[in-house]
PDB file of N, CA and C in Angstrom:
ATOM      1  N   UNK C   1      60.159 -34.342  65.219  1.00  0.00           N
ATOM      2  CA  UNK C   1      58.804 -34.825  65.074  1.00  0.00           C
ATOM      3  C   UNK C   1      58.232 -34.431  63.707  1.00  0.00           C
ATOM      4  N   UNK C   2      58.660 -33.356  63.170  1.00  0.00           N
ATOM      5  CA  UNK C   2      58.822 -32.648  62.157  1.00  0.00           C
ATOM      6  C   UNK C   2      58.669 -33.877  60.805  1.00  0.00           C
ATOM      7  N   UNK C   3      60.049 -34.334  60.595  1.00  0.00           N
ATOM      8  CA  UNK C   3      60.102 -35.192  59.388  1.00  0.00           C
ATOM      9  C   UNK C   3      59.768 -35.981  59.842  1.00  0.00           C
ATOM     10  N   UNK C   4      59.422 -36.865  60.840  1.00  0.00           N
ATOM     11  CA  UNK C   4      57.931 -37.926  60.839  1.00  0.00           C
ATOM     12  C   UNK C   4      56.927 -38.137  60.008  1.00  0.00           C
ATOM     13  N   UNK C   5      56.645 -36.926  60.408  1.00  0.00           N
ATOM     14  CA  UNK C   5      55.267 -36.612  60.078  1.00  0.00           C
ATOM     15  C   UNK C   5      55.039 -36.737  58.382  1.00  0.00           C
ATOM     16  N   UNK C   6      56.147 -36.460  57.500  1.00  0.00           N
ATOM     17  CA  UNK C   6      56.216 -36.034  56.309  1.00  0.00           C
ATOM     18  C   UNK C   6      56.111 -37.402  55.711  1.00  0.00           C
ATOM     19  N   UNK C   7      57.004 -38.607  56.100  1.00  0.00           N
ATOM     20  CA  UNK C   7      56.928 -40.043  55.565  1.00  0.00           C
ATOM     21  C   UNK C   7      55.463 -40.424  55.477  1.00  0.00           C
ATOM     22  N   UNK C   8      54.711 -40.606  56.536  1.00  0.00           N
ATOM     23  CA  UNK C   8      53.494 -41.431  56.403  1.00  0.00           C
ATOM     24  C   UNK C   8      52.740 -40.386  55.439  1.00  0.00           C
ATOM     25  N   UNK C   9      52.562 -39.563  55.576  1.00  0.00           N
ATOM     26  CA  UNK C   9      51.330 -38.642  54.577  1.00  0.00           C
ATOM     27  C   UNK C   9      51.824 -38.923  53.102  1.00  0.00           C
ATOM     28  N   UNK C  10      53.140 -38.832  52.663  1.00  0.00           N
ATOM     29  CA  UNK C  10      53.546 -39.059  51.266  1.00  0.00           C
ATOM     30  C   UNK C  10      53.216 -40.404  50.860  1.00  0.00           C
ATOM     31  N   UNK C  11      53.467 -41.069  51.454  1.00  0.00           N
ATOM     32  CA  UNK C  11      53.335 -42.719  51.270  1.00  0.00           C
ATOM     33  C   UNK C  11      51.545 -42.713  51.225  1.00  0.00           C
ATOM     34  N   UNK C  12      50.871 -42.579  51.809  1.00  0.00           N
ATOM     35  CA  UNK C  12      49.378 -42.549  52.392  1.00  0.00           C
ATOM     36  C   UNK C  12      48.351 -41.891  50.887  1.00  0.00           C
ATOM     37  N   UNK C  13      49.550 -40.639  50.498  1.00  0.00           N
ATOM     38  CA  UNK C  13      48.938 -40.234  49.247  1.00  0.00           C
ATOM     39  C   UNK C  13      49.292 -40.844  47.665  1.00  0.00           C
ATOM     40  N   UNK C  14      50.496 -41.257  47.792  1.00  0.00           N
ATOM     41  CA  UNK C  14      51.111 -42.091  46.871  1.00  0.00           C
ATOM     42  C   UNK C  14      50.048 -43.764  46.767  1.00  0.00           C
ATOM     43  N   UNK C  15      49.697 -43.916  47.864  1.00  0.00           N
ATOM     44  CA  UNK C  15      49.454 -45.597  48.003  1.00  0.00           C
ATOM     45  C   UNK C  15      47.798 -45.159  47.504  1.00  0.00           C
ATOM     46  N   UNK C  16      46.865 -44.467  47.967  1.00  0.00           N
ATOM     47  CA  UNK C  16      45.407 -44.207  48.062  1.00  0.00           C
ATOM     48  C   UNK C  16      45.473 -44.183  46.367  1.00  0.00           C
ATOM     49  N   UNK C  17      45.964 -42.730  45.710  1.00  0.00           N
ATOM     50  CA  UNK C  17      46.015 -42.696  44.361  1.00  0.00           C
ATOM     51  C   UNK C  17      46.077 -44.171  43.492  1.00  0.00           C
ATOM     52  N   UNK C  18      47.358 -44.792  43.791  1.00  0.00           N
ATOM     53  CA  UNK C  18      47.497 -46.225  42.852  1.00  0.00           C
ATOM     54  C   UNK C  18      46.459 -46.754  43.535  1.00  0.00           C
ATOM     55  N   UNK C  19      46.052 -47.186  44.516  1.00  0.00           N
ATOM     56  CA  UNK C  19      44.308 -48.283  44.837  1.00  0.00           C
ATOM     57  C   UNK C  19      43.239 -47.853  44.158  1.00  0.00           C
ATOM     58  N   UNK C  20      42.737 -46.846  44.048  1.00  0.00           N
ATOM     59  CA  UNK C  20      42.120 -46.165  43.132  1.00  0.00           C
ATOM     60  C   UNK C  20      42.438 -46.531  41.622  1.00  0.00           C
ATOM     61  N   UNK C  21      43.831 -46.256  41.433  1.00  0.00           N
ATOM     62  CA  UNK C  21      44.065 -46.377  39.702  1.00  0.00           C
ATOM     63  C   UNK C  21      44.133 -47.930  39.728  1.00  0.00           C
ATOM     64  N   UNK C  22      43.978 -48.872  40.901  1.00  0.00           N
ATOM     65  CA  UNK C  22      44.163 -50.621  40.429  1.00  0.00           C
ATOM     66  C   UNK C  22      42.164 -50.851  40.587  1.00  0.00           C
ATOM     67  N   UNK C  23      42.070 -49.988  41.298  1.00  0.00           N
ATOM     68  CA  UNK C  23      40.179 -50.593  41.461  1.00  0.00           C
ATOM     69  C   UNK C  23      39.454 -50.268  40.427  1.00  0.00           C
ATOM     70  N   UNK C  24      40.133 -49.136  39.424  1.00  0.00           N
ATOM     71  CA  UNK C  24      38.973 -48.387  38.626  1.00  0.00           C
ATOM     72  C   UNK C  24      39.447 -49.249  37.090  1.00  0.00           C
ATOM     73  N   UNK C  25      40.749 -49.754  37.505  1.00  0.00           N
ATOM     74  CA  UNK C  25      41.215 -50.350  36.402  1.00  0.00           C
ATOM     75  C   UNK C  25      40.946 -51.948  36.314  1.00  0.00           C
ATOM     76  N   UNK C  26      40.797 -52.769  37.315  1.00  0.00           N
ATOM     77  CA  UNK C  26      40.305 -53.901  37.589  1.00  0.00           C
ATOM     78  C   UNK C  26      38.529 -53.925  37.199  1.00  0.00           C
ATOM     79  N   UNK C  27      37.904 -52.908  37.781  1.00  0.00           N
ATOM     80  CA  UNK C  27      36.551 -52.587  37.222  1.00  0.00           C
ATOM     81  C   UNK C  27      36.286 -52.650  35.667  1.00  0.00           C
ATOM     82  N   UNK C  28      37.268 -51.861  34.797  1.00  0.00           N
ATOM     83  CA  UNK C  28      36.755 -51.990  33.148  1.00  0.00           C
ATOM     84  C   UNK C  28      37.403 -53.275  32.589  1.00  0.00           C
ATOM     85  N   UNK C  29      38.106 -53.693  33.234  1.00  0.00           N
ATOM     86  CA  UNK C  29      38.706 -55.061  33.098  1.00  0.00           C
ATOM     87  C   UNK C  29      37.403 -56.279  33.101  1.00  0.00           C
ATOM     88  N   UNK C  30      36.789 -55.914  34.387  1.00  0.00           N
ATOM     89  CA  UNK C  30      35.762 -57.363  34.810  1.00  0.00           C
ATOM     90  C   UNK C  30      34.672 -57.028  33.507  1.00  0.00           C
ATOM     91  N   UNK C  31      34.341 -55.363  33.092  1.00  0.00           N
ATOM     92  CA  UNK C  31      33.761 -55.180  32.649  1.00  0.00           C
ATOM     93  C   UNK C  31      33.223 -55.421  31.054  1.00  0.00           C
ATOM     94  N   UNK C  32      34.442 -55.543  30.733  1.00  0.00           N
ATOM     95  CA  UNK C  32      35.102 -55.753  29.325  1.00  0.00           C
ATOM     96  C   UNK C  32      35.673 -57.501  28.924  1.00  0.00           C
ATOM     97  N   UNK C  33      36.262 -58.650  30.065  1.00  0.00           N
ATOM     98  CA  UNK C  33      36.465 -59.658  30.216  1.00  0.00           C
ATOM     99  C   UNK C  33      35.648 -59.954  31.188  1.00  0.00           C
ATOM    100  N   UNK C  34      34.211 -60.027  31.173  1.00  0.00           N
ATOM    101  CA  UNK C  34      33.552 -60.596  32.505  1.00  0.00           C
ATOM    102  C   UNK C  34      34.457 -62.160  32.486  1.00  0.00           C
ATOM    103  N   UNK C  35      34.233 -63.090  31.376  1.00  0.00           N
ATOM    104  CA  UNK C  35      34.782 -64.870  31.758  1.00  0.00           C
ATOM    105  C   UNK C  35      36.122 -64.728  32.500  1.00  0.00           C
ATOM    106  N   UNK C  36      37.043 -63.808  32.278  1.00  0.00           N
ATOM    107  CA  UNK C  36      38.328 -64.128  32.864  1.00  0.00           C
ATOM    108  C   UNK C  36      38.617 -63.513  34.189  1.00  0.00           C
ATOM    109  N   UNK C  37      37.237 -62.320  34.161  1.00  0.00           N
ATOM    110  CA  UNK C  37      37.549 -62.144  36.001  1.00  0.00           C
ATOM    111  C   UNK C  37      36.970 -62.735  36.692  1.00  0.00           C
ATOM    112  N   UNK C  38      36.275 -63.902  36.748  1.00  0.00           N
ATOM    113  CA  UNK C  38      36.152 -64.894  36.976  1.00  0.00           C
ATOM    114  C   UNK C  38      36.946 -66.131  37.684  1.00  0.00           C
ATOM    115  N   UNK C  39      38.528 -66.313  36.762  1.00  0.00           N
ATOM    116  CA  UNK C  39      39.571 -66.787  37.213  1.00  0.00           C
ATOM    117  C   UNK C  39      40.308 -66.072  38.226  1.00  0.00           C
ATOM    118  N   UNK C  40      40.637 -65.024  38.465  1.00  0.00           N
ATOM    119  CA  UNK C  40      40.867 -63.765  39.084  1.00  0.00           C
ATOM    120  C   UNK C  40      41.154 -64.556  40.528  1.00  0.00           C
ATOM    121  N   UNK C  41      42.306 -64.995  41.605  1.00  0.00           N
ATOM    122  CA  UNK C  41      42.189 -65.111  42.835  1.00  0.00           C
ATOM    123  C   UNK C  41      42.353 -64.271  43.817  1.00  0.00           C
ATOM    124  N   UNK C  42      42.019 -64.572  44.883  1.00  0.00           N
ATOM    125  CA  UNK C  42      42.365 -63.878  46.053  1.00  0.00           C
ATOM    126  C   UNK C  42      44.065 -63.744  46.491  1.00  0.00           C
ATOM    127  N   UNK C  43      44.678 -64.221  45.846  1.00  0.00           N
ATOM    128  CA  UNK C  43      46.177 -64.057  45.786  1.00  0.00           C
ATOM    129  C   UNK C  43      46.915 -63.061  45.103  1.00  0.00           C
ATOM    130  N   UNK C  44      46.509 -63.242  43.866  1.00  0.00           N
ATOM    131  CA  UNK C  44      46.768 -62.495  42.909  1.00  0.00           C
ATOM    132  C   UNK C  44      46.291 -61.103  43.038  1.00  0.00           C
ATOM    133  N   UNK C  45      45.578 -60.958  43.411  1.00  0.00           N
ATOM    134  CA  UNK C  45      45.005 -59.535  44.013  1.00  0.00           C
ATOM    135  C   UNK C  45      45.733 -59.142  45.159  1.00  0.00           C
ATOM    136  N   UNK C  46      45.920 -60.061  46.264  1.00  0.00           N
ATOM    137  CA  UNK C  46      46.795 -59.475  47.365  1.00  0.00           C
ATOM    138  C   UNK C  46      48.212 -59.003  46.925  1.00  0.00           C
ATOM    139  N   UNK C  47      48.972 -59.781  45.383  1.00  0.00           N
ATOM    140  CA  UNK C  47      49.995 -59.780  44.874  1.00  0.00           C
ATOM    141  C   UNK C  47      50.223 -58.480  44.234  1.00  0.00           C
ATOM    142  N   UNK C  48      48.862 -57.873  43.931  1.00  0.00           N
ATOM    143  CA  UNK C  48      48.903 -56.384  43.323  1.00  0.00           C
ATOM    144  C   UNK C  48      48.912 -55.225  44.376  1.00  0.00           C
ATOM    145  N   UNK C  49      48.301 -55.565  44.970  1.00  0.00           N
ATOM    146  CA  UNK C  49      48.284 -54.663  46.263  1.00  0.00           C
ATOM    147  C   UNK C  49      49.676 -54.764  46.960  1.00  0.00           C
ATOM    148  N   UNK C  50      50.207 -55.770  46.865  1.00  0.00           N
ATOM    149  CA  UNK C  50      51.541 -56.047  47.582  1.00  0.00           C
ATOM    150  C   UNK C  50      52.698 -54.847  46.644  1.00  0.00           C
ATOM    151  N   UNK C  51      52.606 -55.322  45.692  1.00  0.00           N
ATOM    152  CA  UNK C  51      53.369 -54.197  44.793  1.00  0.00           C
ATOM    153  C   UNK C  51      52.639 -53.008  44.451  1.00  0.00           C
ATOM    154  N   UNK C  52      51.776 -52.484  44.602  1.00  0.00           N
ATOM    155  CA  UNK C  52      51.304 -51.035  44.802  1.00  0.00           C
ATOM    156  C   UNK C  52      51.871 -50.312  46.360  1.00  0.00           C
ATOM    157  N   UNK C  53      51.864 -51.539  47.424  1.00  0.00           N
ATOM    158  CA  UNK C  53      52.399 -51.047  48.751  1.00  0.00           C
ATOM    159  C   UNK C  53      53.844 -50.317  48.213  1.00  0.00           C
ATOM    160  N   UNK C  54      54.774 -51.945  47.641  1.00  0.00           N
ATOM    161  CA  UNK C  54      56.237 -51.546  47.349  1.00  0.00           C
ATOM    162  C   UNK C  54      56.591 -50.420  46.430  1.00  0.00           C
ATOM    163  N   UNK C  55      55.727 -50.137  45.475  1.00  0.00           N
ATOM    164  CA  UNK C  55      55.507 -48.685  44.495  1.00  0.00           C
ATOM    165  C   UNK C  55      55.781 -47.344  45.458  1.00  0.00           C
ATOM    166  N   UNK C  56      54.539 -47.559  46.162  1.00  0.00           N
ATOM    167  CA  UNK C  56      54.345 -46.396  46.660  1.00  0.00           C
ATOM    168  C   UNK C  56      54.448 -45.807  47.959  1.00  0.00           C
ATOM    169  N   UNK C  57      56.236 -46.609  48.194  1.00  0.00           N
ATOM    170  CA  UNK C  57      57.200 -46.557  48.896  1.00  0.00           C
ATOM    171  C   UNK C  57      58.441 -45.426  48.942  1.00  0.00           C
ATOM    172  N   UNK C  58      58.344 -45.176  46.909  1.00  0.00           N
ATOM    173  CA  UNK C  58      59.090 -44.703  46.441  1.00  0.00           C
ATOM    174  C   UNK C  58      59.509 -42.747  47.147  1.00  0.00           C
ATOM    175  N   UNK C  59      58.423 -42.504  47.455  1.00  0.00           N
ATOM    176  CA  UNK C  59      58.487 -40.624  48.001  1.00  0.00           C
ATOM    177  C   UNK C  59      59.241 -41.229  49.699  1.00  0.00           C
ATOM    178  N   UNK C  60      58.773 -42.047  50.370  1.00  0.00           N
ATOM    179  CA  UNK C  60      59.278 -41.918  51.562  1.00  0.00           C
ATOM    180  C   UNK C  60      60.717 -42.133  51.691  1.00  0.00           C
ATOM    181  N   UNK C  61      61.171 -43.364  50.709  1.00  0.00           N
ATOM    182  CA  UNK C  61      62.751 -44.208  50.629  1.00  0.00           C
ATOM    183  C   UNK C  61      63.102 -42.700  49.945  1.00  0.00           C
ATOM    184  N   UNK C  62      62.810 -41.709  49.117  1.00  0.00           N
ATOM    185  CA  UNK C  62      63.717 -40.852  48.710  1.00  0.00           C
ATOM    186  C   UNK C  62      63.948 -39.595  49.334  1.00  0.00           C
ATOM    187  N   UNK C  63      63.161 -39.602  50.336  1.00  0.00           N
ATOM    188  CA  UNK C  63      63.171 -38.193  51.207  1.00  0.00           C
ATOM    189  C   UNK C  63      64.423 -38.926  52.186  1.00  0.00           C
ATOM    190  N   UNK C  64      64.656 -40.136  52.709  1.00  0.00           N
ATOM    191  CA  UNK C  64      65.323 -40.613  53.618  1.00  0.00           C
ATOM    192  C   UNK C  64      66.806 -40.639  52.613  1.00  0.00           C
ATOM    193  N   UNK C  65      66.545 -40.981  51.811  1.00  0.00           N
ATOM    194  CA  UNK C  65      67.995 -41.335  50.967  1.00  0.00           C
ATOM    195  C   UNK C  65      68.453 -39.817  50.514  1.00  0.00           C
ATOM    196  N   UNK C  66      67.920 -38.799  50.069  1.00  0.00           N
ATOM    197  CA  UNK C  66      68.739 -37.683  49.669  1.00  0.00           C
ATOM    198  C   UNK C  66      68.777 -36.813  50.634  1.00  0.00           C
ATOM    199  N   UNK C  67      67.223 -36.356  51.352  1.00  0.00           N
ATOM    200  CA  UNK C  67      67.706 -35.663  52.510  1.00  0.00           C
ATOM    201  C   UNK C  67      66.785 -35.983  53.537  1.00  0.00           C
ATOM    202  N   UNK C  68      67.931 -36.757  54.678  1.00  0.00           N
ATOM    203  CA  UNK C  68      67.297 -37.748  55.659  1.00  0.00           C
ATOM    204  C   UNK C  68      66.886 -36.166  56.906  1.00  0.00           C
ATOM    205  N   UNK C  69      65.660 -36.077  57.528  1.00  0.00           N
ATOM    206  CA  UNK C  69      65.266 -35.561  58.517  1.00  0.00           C
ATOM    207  C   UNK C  69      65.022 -33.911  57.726  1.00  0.00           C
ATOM    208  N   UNK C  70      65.050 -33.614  56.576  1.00  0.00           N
ATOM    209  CA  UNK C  70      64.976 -32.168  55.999  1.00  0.00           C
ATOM    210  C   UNK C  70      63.032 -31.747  55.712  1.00  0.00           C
ATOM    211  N   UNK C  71      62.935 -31.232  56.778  1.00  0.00           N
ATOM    212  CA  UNK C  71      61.571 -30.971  57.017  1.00  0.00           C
ATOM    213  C   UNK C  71      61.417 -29.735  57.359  1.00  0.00           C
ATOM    214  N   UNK C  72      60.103 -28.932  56.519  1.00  0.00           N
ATOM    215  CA  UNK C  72      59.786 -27.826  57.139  1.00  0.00           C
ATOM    216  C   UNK C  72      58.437 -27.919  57.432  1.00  0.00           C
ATOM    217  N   UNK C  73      58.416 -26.404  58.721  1.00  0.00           N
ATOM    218  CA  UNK C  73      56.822 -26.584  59.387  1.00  0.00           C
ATOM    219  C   UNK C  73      56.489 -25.606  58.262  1.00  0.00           C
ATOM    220  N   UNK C  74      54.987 -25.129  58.154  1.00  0.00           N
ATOM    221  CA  UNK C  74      54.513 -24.528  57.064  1.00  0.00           C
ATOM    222  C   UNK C  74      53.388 -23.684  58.315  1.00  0.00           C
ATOM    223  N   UNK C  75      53.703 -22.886  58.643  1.00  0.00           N
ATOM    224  CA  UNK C  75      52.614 -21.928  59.881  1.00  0.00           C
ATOM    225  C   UNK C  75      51.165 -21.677  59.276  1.00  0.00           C
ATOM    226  N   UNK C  76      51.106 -21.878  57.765  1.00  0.00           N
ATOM    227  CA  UNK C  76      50.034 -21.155  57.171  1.00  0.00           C
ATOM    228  C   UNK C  76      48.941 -22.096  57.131  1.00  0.00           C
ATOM    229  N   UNK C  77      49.517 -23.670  57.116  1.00  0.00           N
ATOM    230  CA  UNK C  77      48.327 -24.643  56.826  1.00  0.00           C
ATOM    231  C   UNK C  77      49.091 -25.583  57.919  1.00  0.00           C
ATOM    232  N   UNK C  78      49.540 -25.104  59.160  1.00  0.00           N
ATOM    233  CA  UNK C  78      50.280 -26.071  60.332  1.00  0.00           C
ATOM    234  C   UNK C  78      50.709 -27.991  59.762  1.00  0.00           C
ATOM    235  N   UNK C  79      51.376 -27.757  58.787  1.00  0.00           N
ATOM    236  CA  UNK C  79      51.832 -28.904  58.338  1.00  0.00           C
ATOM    237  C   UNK C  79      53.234 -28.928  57.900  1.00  0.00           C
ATOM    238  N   UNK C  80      54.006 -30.211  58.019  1.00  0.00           N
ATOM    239  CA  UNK C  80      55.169 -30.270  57.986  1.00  0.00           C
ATOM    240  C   UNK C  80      54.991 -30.675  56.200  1.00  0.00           C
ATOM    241  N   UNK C  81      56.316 -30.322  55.820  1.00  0.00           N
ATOM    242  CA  UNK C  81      56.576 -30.787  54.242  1.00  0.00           C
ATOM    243  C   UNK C  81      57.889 -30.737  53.844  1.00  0.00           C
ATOM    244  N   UNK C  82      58.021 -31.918  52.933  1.00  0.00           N
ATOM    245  CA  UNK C  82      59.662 -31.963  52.703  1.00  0.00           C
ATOM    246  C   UNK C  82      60.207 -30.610  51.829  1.00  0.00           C
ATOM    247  N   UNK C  83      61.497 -30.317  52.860  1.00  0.00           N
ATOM    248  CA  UNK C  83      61.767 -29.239  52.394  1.00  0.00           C
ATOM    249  C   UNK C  83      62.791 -28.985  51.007  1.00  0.00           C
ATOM    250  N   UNK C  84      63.214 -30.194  50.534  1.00  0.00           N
ATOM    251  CA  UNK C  84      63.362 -30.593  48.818  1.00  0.00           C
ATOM    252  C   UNK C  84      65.284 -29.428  48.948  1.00  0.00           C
ATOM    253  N   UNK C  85      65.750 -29.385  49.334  1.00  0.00           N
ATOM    254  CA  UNK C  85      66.776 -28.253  49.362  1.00  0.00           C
ATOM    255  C   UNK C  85      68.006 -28.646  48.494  1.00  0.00           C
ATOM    256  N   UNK C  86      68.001 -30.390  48.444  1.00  0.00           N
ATOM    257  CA  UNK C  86      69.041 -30.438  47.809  1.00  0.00           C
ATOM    258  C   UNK C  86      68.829 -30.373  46.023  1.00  0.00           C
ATOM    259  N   UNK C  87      70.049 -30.387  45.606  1.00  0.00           N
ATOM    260  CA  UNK C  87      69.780 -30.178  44.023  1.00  0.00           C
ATOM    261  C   UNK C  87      69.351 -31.427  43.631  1.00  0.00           C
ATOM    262  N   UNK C  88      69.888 -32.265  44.447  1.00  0.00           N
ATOM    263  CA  UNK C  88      68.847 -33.771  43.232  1.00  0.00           C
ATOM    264  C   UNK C  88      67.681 -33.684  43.038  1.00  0.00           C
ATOM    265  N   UNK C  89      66.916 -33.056  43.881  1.00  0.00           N
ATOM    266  CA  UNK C  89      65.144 -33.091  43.511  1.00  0.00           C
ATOM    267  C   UNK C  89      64.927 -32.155  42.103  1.00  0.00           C
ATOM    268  N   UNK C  90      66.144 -31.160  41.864  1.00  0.00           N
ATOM    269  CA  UNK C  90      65.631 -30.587  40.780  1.00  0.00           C
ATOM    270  C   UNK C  90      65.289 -31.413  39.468  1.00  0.00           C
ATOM    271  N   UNK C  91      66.026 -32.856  39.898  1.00  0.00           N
ATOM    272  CA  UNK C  91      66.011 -33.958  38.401  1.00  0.00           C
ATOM    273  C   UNK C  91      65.035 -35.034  38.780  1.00  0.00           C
ATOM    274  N   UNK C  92      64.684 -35.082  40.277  1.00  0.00           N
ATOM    275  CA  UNK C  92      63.964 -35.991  40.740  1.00  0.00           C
ATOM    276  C   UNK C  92      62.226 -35.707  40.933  1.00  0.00           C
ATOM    277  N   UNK C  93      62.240 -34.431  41.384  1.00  0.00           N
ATOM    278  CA  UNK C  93      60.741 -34.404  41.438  1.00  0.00           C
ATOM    279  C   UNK C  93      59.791 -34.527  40.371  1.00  0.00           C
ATOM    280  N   UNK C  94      60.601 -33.406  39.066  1.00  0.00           N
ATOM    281  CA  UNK C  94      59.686 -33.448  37.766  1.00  0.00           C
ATOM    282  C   UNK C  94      59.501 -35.134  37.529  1.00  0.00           C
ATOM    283  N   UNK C  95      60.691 -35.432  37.385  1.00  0.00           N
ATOM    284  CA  UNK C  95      60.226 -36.837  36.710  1.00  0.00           C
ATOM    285  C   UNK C  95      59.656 -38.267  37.831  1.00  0.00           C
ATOM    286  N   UNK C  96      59.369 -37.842  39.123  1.00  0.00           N
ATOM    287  CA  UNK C  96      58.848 -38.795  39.960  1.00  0.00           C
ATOM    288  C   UNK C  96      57.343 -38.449  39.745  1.00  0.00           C
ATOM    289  N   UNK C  97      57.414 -36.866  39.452  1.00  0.00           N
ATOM    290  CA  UNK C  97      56.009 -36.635  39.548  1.00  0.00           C
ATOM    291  C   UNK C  97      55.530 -36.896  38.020  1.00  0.00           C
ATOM    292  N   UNK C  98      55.699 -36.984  36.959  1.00  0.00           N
ATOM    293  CA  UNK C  98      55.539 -37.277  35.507  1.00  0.00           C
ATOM    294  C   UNK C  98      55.013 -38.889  35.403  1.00  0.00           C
ATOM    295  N   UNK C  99      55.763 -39.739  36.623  1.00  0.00           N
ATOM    296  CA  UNK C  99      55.933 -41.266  37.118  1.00  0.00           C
ATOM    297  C   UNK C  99      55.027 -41.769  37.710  1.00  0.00           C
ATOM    298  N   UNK C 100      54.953 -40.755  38.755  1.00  0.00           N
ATOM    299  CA  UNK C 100      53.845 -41.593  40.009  1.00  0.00           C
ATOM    300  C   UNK C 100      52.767 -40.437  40.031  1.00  0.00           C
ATOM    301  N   UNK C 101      52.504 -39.127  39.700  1.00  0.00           N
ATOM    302  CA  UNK C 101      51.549 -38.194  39.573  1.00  0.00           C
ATOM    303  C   UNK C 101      50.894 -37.920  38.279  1.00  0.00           C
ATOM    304  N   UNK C 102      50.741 -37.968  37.069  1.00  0.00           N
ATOM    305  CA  UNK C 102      50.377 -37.586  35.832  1.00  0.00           C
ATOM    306  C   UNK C 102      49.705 -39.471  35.311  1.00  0.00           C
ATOM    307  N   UNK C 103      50.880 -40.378  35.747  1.00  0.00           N
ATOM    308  CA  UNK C 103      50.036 -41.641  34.590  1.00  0.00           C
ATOM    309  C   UNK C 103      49.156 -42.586  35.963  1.00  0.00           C
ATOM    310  N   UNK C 104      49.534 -42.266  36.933  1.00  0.00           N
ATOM    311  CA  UNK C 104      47.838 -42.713  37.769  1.00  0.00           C
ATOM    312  C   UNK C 104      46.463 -42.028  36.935  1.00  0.00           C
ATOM    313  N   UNK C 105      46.977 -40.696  37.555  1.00  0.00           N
ATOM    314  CA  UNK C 105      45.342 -39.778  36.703  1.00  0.00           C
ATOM    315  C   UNK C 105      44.949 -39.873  35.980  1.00  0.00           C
ATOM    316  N   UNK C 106      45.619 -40.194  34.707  1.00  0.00           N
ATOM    317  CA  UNK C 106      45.345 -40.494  33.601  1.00  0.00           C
ATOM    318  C   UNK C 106      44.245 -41.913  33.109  1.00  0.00           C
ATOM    319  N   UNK C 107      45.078 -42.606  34.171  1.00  0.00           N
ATOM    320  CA  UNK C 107      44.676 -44.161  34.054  1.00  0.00           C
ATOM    321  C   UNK C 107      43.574 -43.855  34.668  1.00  0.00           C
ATOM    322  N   UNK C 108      43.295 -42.937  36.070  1.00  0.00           N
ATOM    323  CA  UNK C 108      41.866 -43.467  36.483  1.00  0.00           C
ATOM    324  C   UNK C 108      40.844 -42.553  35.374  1.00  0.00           C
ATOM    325  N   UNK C 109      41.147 -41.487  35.238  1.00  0.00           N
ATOM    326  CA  UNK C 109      40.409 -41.048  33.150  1.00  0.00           C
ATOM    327  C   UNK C 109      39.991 -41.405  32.816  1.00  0.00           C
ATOM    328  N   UNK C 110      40.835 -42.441  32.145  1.00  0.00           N
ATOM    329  CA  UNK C 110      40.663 -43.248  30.983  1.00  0.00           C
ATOM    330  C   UNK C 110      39.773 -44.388  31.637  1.00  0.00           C
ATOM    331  N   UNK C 111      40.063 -45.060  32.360  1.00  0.00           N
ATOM    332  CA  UNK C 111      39.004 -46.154  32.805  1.00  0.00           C
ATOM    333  C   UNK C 111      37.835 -45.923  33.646  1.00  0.00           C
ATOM    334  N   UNK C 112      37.785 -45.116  33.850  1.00  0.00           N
ATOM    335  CA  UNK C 112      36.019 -44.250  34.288  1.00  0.00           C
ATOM    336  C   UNK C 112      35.102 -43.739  33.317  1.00  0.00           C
TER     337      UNK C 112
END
């Protein structure tokens, strides 16, 4: 029940962050091109969101692909968390997190 739990919260925090970095960035966009957000459809927007879903897919597909069910409970804050044991994360986390943690933040920064 353990590594359950760990997929949806990674994904949940991965996906919230990029909606944020597409709303705050769509905002200085309308702001800066009011005539062309204008053209802007309701498709094309679902089309971004569609690939922010498939983005921020990436933490759950890699906890399953390197280490499928490797979960620990954490007694101190009663939450499960991937327990990262194998050596690929030593090449994978810095640079997933450099990827999907450092140039969101940045972006929502810069466009706020």
């Amino acid at each position: 029940l353990c590594s359950l739990q760990v997929y949806p919260v990674w994904l949940c925090a991965q996906l919230s962050m990029n909606m944020v970095c597409a709303m705050t960035t769509t905002k200085i966009l309308q702001l800066k091109y009011p005539l062309r957000a204008r053209s802007w459809t309701k498709k094309a927007a679902h089309k971004v969101c569609l690939g922010i879903w498939i983005l921020s897919l990436y933490y759950p597909v890699c906890f399953l692909a390197v280490d499928p069910g490797d979960a620990v409970f954490d007694y101190r804050v009663y939450f499960c968390n991937p327990a990262l044991s194998s050596p690929k994360w030593k090449v994978l986390m810095p640079l997933s997190f450099a990827i999907f943690g450092v140039i969101p933040n940045l972006v929502i920064i810069s466009t706020t």
